CSV table of C-alpha atoms in Angstrom, one decimal:
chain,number,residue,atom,x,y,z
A,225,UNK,CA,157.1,77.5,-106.1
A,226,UNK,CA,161.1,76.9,-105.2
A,227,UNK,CA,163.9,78.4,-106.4
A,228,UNK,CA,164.2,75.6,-109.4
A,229,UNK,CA,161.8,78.1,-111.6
A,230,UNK,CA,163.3,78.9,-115.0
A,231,UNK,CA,164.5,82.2,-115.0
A,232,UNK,CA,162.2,84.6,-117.5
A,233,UNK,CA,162.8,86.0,-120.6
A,234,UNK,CA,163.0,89.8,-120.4
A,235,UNK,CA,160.9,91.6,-122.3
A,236,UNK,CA,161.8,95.6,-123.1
A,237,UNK,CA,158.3,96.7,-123.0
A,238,UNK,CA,158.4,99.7,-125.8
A,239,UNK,CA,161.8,99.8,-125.8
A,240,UNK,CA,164.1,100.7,-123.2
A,241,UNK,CA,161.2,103.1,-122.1
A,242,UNK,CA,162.6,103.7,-118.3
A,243,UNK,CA,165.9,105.4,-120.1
A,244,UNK,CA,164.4,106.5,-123.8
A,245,UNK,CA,161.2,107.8,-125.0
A,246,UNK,CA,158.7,104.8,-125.7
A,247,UNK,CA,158.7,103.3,-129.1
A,248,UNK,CA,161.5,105.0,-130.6
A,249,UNK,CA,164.3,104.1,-132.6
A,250,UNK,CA,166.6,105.1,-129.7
A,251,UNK,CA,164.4,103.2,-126.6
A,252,UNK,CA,164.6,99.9,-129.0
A,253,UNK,CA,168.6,100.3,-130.1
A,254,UNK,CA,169.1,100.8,-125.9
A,255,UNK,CA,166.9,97.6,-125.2
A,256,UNK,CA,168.8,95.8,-128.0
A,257,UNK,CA,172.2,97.0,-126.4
A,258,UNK,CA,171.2,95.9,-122.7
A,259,UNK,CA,170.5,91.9,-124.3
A,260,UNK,CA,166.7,92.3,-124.0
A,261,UNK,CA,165.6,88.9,-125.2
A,262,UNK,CA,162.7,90.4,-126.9
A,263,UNK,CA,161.0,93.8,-127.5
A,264,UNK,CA,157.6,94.8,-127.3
A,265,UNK,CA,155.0,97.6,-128.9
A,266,UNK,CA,151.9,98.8,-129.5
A,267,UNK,CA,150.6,99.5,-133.4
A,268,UNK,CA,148.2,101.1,-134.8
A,269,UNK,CA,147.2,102.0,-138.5
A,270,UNK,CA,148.0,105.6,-139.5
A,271,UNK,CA,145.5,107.2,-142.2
A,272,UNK,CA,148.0,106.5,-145.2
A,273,UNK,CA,147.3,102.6,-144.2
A,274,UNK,CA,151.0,102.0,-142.3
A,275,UNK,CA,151.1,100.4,-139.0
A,276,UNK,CA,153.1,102.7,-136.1
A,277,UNK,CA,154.3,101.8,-133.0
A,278,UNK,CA,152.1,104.4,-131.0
A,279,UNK,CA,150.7,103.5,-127.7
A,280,UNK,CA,147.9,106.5,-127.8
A,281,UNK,CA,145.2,107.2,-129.5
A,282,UNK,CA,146.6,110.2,-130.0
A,283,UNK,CA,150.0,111.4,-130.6
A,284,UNK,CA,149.8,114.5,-128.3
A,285,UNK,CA,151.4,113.0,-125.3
A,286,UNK,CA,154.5,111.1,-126.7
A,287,UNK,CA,155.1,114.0,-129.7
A,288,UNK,CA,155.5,117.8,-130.2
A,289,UNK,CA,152.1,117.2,-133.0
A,290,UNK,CA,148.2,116.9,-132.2
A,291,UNK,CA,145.6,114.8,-133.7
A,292,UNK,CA,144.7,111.2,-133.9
A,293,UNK,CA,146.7,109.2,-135.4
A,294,UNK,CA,144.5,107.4,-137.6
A,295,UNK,CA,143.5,110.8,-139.5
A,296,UNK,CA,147.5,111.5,-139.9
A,297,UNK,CA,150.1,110.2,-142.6
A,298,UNK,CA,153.2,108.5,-141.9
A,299,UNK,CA,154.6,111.9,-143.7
A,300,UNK,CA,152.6,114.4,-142.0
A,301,UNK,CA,154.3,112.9,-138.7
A,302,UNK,CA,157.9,113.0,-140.2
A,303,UNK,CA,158.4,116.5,-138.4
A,304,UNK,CA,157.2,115.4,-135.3
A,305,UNK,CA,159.5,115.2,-132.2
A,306,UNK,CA,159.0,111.9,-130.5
A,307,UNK,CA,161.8,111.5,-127.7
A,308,UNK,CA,162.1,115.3,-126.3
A,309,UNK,CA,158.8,114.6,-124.1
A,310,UNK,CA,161.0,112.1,-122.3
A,311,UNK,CA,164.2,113.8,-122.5
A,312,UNK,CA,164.3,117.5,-123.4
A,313,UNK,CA,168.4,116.8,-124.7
A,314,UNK,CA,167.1,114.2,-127.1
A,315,UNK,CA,165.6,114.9,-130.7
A,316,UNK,CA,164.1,112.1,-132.8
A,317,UNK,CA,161.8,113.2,-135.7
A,318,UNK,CA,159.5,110.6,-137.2
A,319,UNK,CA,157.0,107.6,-135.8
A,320,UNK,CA,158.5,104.8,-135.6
A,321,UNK,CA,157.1,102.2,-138.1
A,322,UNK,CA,156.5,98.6,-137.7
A,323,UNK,CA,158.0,98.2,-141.1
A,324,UNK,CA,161.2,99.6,-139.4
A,325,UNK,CA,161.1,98.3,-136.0
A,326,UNK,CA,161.3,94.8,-137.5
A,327,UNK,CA,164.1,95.8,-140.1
A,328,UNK,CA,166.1,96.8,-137.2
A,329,UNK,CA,165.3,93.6,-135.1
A,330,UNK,CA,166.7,91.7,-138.2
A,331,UNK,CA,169.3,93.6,-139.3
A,332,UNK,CA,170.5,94.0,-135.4
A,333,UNK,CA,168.2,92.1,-133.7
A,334,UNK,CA,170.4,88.4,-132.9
A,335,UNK,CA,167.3,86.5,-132.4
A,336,UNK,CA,165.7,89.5,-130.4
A,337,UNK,CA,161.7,88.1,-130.7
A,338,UNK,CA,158.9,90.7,-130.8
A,339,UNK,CA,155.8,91.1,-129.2
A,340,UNK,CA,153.6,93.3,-131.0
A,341,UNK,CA,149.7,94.6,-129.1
A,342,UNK,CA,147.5,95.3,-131.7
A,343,UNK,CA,145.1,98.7,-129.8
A,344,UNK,CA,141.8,98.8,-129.7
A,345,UNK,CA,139.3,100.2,-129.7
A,346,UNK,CA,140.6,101.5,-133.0
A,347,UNK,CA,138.8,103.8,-135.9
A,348,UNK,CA,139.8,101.2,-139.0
A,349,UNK,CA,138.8,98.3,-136.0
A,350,UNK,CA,139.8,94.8,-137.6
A,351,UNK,CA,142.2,96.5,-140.6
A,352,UNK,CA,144.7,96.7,-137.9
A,353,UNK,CA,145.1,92.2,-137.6
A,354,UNK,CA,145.1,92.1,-141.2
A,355,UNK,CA,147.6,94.5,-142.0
A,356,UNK,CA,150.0,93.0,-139.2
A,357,UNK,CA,149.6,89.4,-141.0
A,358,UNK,CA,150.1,90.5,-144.0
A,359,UNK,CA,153.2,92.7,-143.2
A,360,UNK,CA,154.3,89.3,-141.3
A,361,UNK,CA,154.1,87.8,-144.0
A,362,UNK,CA,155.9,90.1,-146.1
A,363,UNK,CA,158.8,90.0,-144.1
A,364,UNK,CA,158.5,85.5,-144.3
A,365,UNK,CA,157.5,85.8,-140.3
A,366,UNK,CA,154.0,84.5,-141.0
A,367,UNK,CA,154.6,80.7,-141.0
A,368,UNK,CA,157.3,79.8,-138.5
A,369,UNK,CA,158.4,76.4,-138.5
A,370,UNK,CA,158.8,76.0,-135.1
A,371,UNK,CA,155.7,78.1,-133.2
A,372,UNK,CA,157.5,77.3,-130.1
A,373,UNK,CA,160.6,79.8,-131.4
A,374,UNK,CA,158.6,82.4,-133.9
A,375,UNK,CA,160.4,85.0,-134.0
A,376,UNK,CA,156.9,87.6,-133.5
A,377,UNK,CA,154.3,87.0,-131.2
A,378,UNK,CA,150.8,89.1,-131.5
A,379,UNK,CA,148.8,90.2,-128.5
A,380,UNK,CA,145.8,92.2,-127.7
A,381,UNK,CA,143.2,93.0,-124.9
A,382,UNK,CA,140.5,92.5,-127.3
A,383,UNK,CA,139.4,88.9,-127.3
A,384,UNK,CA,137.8,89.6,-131.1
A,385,UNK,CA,141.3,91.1,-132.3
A,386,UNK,CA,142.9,88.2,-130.6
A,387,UNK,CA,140.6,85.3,-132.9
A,388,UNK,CA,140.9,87.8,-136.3
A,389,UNK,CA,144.3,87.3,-136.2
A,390,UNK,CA,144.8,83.8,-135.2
A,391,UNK,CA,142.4,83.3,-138.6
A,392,UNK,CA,145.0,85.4,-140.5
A,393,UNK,CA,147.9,83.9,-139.4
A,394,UNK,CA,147.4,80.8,-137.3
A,395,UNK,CA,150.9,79.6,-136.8
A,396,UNK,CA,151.8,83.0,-135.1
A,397,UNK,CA,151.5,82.1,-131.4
A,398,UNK,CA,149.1,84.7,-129.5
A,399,UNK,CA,148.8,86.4,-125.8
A,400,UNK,CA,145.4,87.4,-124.6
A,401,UNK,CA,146.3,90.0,-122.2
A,402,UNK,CA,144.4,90.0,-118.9
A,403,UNK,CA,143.4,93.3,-117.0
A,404,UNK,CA,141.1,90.6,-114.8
A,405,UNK,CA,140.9,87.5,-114.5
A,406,UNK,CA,137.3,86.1,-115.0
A,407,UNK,CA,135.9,82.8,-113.7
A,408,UNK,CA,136.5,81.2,-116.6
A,409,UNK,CA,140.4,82.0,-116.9
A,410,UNK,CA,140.6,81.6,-112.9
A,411,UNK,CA,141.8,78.1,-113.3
A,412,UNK,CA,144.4,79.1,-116.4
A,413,UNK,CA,142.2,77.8,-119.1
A,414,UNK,CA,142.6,79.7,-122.1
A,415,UNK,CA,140.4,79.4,-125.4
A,416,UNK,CA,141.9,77.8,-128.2
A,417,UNK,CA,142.8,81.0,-129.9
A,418,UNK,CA,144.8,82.3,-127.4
A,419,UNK,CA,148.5,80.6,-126.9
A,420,UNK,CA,149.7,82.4,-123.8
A,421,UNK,CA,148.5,84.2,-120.8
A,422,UNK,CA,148.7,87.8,-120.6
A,423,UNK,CA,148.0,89.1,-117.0
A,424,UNK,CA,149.0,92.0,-115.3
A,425,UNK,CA,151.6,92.3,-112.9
A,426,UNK,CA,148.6,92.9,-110.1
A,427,UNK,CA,146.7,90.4,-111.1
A,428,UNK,CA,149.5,87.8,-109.8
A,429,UNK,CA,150.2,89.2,-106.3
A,430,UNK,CA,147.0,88.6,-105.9
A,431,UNK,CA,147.1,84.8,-107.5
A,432,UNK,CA,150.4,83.9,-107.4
A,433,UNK,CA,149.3,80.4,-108.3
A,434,UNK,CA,148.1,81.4,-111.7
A,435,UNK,CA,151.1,81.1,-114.0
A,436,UNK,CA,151.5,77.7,-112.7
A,437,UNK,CA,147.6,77.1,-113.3
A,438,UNK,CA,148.7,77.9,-116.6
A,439,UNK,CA,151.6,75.9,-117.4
A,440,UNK,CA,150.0,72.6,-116.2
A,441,UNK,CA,147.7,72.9,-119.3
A,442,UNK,CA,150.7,73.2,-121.3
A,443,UNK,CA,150.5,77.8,-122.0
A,444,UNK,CA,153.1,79.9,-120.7
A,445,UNK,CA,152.6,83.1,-119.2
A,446,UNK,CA,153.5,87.1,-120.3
A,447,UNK,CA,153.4,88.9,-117.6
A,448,UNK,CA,153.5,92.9,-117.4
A,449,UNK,CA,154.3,95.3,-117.0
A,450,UNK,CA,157.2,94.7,-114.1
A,451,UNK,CA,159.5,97.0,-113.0
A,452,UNK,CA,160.0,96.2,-109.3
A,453,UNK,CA,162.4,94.0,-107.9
A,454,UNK,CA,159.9,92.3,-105.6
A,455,UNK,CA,157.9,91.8,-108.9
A,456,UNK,CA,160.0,90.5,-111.0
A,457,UNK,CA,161.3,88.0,-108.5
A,458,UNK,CA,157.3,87.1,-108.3
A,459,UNK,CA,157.3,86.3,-111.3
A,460,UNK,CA,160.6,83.9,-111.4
A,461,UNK,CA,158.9,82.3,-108.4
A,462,UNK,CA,155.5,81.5,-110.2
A,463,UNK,CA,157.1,80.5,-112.9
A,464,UNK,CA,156.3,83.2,-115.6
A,465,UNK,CA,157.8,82.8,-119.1
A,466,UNK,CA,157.8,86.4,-120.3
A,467,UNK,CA,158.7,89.8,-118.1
A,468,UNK,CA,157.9,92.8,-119.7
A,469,UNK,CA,159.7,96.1,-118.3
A,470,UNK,CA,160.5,99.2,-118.7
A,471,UNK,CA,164.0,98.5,-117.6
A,472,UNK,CA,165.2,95.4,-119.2
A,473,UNK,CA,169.0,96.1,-117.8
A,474,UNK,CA,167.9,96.0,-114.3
A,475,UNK,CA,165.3,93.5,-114.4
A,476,UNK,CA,167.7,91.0,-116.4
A,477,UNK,CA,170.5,92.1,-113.4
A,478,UNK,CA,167.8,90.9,-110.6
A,479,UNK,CA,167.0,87.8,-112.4
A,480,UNK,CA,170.5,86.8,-113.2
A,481,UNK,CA,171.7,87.9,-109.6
A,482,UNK,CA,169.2,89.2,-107.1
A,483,UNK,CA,171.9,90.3,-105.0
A,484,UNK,CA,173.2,92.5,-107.6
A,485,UNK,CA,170.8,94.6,-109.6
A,486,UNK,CA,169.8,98.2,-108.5
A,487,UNK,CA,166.5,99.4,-109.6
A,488,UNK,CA,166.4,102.7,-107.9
A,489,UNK,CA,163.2,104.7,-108.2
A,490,UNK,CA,160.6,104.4,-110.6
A,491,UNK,CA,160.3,107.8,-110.6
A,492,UNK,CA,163.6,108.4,-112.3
C-alpha cells in the first residue's frame, strides 16, 4: 500500500506502560497527557465481584502482594504497591478499578476511547462479559448511537467471551484478537460477532496484506502490541486502524513525522 494510508489511531496499551507501571492511575494520566487517542486494559473480576485492570492472573508480578486475584477484595489490595515494580521512586497503593479508569477517561478523558480485554481463562469464566456490560451500562456506554464512534470497545482472545458479550451488549463494537491466523481468518473474514481484527504485530510482517484483506470486507484492524518504529510504520502502510503501544508519545511522533520521533531502546 502507498503512502495515502490513513494514519492510525494510537492506542496506549495499559497506559503509558514504556514510562509508568502498567494499569495504573499514573501510566493512564501520562497516556492521557501524551494525546493518546485511546487507552487500553485488561480486567478481571476480583473476589468481592469488582472488575480490575490486572493483566495477571496473579498480582505478584505487577504488586508488592501475592495471591490470585480472583480470591482477593478490592480492599484487601488497597495496601498493595502497584507502580514500585516499575520504578522503585514511585508509590501507588491500590488496583486500579475499571469503575475508576472510566471515571477518569470522562472526567479527563476528551473523547479518549477505551479498549478494554476481557482475560481468560478466568475462575468466575463468563461473569467477567456480564459484569463489563452491565458496568457499561451503568455508566450509559452500553448503547452508543453511533457504533462507528463508541466511546468503549471490548476485546478478548477467547472467541466464546468474544459472542457472550456481543449478546450482552450488541451495539458495543468488538476485536477478536489473533495470536494466529487460521485458514478461515487468512482471507480477513471475521464471524459476525466480531467487529474488528485483532492480530499481533508478528502476525503482519508476515502478511502484510491482511489489514487490507480486512478492510475490503468493510472491518478495521487493531493491531498490537507495537513499539518499533519499523512496526508502526507497517502498520500505516497496511492500513491498520488501531496501534497499540507502550509508548504512545513516540509512536504518535513517528506517525505524525517519521523523520522526527526517537524511540530509543525497548529496553529502557
Amino acid at each position: 500500500m502507498g503512502d495515502v494510508s490513513p494514519i492510525p489511531d494510537v492506542v496506549a496499551h495499559r497506559g503509558a506502560s514504556s514510562a509508568r507501571a502498567e494499569h495504573t492511575r499514573g501510566a493512564y494520566e501520562l497516556a492521557l497527557q501524551q494525546g493518546a487517542d485511546a487507552v487500553e486494559c485488561d480486567v478481571r473480576i476480583s473476589r468481592d465481584g469488582r472488575l480490575v485492570c490486572v493483566h495477571d492472573r496473579r498480582v505478584d508480578r505487577t504488586s508488592t502482594g501475592r495471591g490470585a486475584v480472583s480470591g482477593l477484595t478490592v480492599a484487601e489490595m488497597a495496601s498493595l504497591d502497584f507502580a514500585s515494580w516499575h520504578d522503585p521512586a514511585r508509590t501507588e497503593l491500590g488496583v486500579l478499578t475499571l469503575d475508576e479508569l472510566l471515571g477518569m477517561l470522562r472526567d479527563g478523558g476528551h473523547g479518549t476511547r477505551l479498549f478494554v480485554e476481557t482475560k481468560h481463562p478466568a475462575r468466575y469464566r463468563g461473569l467477567v462479559e456480564h459484569r463489563l456490560a452491565e458496568l457499561l451500562a451503568r455508566h450509559g456506554l452500553a448503547a452508543p448511537r453511533v457504533r462507528a464512534e463508541a466511546p468503549v470497545l471490548m476485546m478478548s482472545f477467547a472467541e466464546a467471551a468474544v459472542r457472550r458479550f456481543k449478546l450482552a451488549a450488541p451495539r458495543v463494537p468488538t476485536v477478536l484478537l489473533l495470536s494466529r491466523i487460521s485458514r478461515a481468518r487468512r482471507g480477513g473474514v471475521l464471524p459476525e460477532w466480531a467487529d474488528l481484527a485483532g492480530p499481533d504485530v508478528r502476525l503482519l510482517r508476515a502478511d502484510p496484506g491482511f489489514a487490507a484483506r480486512v478492510a475490503a470486507l468493510g472491518r478495521d484492524t487493531y493491531c498490537w502490541t507495537v513499539d518499533e518504529p519499523a512496526d508502526v510504520e507497517l502498520c500505516r502502510r497496511s492500513g491498520v486502524r488501531y496501534v497499540a503501544t507502550n509508548r504512545p508519545e513516540a509512536t504518535r511522533s513517528h506517525l505524525d513525522d517519521p523523520g522526527l520521533a526517537r524511540f530509543g531502546s525497548v529496553a529502557e
